mmCIF file of C-alpha atoms in Angstrom:
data_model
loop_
_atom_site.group_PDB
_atom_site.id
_atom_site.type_symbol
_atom_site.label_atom_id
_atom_site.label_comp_id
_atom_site.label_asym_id
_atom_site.label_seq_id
_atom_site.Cartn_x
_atom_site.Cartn_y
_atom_site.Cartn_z
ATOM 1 C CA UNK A 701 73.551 89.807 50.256
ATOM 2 C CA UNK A 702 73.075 90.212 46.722
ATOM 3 C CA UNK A 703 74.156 94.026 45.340
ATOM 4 C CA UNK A 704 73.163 95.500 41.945
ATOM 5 C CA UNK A 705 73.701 99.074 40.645
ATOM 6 C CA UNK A 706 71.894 99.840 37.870
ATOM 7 C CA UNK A 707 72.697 103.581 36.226
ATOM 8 C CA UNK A 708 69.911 105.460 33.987
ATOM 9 C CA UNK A 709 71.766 108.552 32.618
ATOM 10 C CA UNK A 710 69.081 109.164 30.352
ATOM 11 C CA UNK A 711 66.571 109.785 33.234
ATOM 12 C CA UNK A 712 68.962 111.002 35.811
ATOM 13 C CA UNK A 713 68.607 107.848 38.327
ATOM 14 C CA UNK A 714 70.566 105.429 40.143
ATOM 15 C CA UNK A 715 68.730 102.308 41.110
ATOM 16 C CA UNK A 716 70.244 100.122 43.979
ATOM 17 C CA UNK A 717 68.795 96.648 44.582
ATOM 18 C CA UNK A 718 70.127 94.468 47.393
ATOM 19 C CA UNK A 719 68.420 91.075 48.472
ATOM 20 C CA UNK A 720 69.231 89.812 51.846
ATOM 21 C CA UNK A 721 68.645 86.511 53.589
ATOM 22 C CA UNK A 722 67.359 88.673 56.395
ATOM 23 C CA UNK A 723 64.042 89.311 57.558
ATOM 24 C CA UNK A 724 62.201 92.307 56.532
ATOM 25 C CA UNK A 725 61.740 93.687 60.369
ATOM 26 C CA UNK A 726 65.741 93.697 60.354
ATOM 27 C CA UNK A 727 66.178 95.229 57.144
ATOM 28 C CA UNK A 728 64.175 98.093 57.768
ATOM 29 C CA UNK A 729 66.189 98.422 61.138
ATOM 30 C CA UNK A 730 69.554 99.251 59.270
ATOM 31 C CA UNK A 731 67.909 102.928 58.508
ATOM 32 C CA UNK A 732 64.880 103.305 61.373
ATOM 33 C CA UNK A 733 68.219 102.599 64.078
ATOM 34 C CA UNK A 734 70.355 105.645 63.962
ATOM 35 C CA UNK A 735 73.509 103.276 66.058
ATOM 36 C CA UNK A 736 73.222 100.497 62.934
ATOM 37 C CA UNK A 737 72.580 103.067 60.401
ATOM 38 C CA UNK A 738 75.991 104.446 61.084
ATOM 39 C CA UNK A 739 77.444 101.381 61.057
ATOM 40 C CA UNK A 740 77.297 100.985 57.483
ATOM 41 C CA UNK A 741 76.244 104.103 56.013
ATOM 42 C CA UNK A 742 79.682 105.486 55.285
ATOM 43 C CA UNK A 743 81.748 103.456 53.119
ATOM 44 C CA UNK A 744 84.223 101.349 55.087
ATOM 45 C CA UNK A 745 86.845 104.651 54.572
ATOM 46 C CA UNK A 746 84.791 106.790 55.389
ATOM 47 C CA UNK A 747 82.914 105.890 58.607
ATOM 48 C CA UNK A 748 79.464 107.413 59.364
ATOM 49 C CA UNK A 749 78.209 109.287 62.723
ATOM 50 C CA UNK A 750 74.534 110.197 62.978
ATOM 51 C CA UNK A 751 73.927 113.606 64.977
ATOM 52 C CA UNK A 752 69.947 113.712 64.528
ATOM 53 C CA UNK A 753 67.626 110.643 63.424
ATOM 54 C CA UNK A 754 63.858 111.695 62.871
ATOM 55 C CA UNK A 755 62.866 108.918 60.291
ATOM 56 C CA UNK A 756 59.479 111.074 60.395
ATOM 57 C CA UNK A 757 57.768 112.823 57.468
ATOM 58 C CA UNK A 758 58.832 116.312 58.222
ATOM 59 C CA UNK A 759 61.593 114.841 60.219
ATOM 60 C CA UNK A 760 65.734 115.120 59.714
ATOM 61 C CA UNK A 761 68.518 112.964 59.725
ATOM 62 C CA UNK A 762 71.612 114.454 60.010
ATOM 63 C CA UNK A 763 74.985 112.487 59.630
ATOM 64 C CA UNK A 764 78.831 113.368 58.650
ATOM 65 C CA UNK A 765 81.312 110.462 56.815
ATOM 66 C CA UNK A 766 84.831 111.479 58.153
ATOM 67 C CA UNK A 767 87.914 111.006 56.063
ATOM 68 C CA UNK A 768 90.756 108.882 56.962
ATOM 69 C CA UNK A 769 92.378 112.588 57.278
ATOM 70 C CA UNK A 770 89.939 113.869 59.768
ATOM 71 C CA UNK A 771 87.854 115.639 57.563
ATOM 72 C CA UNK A 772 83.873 115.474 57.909
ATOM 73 C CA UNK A 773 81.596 115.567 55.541
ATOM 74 C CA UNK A 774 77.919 116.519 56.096
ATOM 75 C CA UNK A 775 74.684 115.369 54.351
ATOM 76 C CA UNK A 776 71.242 116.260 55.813
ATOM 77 C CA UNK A 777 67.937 114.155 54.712
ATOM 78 C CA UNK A 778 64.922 116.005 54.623
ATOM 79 C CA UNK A 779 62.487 113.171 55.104
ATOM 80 C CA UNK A 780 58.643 113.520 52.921
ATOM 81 C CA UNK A 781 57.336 110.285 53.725
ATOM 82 C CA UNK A 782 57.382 107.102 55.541
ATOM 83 C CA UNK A 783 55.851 103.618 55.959
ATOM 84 C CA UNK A 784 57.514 101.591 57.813
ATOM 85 C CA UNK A 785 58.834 98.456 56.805
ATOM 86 C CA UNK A 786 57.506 99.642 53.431
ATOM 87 C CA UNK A 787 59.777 102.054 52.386
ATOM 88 C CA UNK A 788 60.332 106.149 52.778
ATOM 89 C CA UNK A 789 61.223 109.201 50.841
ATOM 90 C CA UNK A 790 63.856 112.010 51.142
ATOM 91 C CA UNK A 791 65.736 114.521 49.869
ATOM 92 C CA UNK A 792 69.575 114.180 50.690
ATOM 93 C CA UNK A 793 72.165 116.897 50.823
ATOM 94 C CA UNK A 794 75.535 118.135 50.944
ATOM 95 C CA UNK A 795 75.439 120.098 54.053
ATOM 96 C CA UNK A 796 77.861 121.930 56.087
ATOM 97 C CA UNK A 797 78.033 121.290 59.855
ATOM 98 C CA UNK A 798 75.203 123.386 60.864
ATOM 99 C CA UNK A 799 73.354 121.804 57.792
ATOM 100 C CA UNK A 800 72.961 124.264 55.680
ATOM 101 C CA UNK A 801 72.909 123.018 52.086
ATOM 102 C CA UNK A 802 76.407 123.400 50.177
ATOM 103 C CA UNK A 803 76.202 125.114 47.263
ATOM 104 C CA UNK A 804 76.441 123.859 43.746
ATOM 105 C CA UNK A 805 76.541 120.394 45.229
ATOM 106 C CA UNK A 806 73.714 117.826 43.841
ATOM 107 C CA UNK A 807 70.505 116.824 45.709
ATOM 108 C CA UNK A 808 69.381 113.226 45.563
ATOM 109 C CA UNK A 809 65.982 112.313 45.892
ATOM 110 C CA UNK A 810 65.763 109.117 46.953
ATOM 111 C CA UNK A 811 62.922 106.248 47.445
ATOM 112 C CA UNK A 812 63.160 103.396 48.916
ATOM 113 C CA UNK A 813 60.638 100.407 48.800
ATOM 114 C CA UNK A 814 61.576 97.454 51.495
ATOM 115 C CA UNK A 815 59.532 93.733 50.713
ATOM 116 C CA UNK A 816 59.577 90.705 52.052
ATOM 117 C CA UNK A 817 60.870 87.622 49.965
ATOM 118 C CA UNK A 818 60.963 84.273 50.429
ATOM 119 C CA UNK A 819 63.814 83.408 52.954
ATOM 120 C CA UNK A 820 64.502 87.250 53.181
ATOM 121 C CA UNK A 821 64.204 90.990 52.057
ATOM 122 C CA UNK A 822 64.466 93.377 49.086
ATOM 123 C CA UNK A 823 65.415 96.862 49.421
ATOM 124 C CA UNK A 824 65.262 98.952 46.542
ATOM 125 C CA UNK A 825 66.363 102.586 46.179
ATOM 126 C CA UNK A 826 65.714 104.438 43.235
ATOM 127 C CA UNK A 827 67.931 107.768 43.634
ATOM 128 C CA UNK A 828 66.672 110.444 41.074
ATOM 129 C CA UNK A 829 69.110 113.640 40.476
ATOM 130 C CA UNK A 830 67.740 117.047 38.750
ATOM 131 C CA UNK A 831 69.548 116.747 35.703
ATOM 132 C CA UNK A 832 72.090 114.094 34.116
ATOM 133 C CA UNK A 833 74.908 115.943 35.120
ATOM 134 C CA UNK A 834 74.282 115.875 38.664
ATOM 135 C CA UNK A 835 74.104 112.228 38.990
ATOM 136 C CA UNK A 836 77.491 112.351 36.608
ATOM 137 C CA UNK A 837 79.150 114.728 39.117
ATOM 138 C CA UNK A 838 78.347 112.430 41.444
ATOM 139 C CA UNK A 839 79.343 109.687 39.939
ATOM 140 C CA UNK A 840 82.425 111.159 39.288
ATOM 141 C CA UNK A 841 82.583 111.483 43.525
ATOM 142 C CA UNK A 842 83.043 108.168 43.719
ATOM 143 C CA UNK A 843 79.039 107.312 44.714
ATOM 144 C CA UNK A 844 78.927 104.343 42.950
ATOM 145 C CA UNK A 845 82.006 102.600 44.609
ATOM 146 C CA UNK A 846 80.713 104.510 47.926
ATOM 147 C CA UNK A 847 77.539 102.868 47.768
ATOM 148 C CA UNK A 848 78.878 99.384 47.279
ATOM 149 C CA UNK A 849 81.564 99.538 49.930
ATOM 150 C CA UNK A 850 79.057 101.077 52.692
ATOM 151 C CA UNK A 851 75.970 98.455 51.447
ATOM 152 C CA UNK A 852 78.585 95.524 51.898
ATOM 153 C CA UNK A 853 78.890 96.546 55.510
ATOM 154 C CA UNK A 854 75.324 95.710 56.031
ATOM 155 C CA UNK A 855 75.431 91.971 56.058
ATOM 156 C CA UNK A 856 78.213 92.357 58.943
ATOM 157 C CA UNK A 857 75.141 94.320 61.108
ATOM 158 C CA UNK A 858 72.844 92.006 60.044
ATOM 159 C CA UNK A 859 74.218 88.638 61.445
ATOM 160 C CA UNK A 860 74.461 90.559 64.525
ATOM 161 C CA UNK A 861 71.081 89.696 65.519
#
């Protein structure tokens, strides 16, 4: 898998492109398949559990990351569209564990376009915050180095077959 991570502070976005030597159908299985999703959606530290999966427009997917200390950490997805195998949109969220949105905390808006290439896939996610100082907060979380340790999980789930 090929990882980039491309930051537009400018325009408030965070654009993640990963190529895989994977076919498309699989790809788009690492988020439609709530079991591999949490696989890999947490970063290695921080291991993901998904409580609800509607990959629906209209739908929610509900997940917590839990610290090496125990603690969980919520984040809802309020899902506006999807094509499969073509990409979806949704708003994600800081959440508590009833998933009511945590105050203060950042909302990403995410898209994400899936294509075929030759001898693989693309998935691209552009992540766009409200204002530049969201995406720096989250920045300053650690989402960057989040994103690339939970993405490098992927090819592990992938090979599985």
């Amino acid at each position: 898998m090929e990882l980039t991570v491309d930051k537009d502070l400018e325009n408030a976005t965070l654009t993640v492109t990963a190529t895989f030597a994977h076919p498309l159908e699989k790809v788009w299985e690492l988020y439609a398949d709530p079991r591999k999703m949490e696989r890999w959606w947490g970063p290695p530290t921080h291991p993901a559990t998904v409580v609800r999966h509607e990959l629906t427009p209209g739908g929610t997917v509900h997940y917590f990351m839990t610290s090496p200390e125990g603690e969980q950490f919520h984040g809802i997805w309020r899902v506006l569209s999807v094509e499969p195998h073509v990409g979806f949109t949704a708003d994600d969220f800081f959440a508590d564990a009833e998933g009511t949105p945590v105050e203060g905390m950042p909302t990403t808006h995410m898209d994400y376009r899936f294509e075929a290439t030759d001898g693989g896939a693309r998935m691209v996610c552009v992540s766009r915050y409200d204002t530049t100082e969201e995406l720096q907060k989250t920045l300053e979380m650690g989402m960057e180095e989040g994103l690339a340790g939970a993405m490098g999980q992927m090819e592990a789930v992938l090979a599985e077959g």
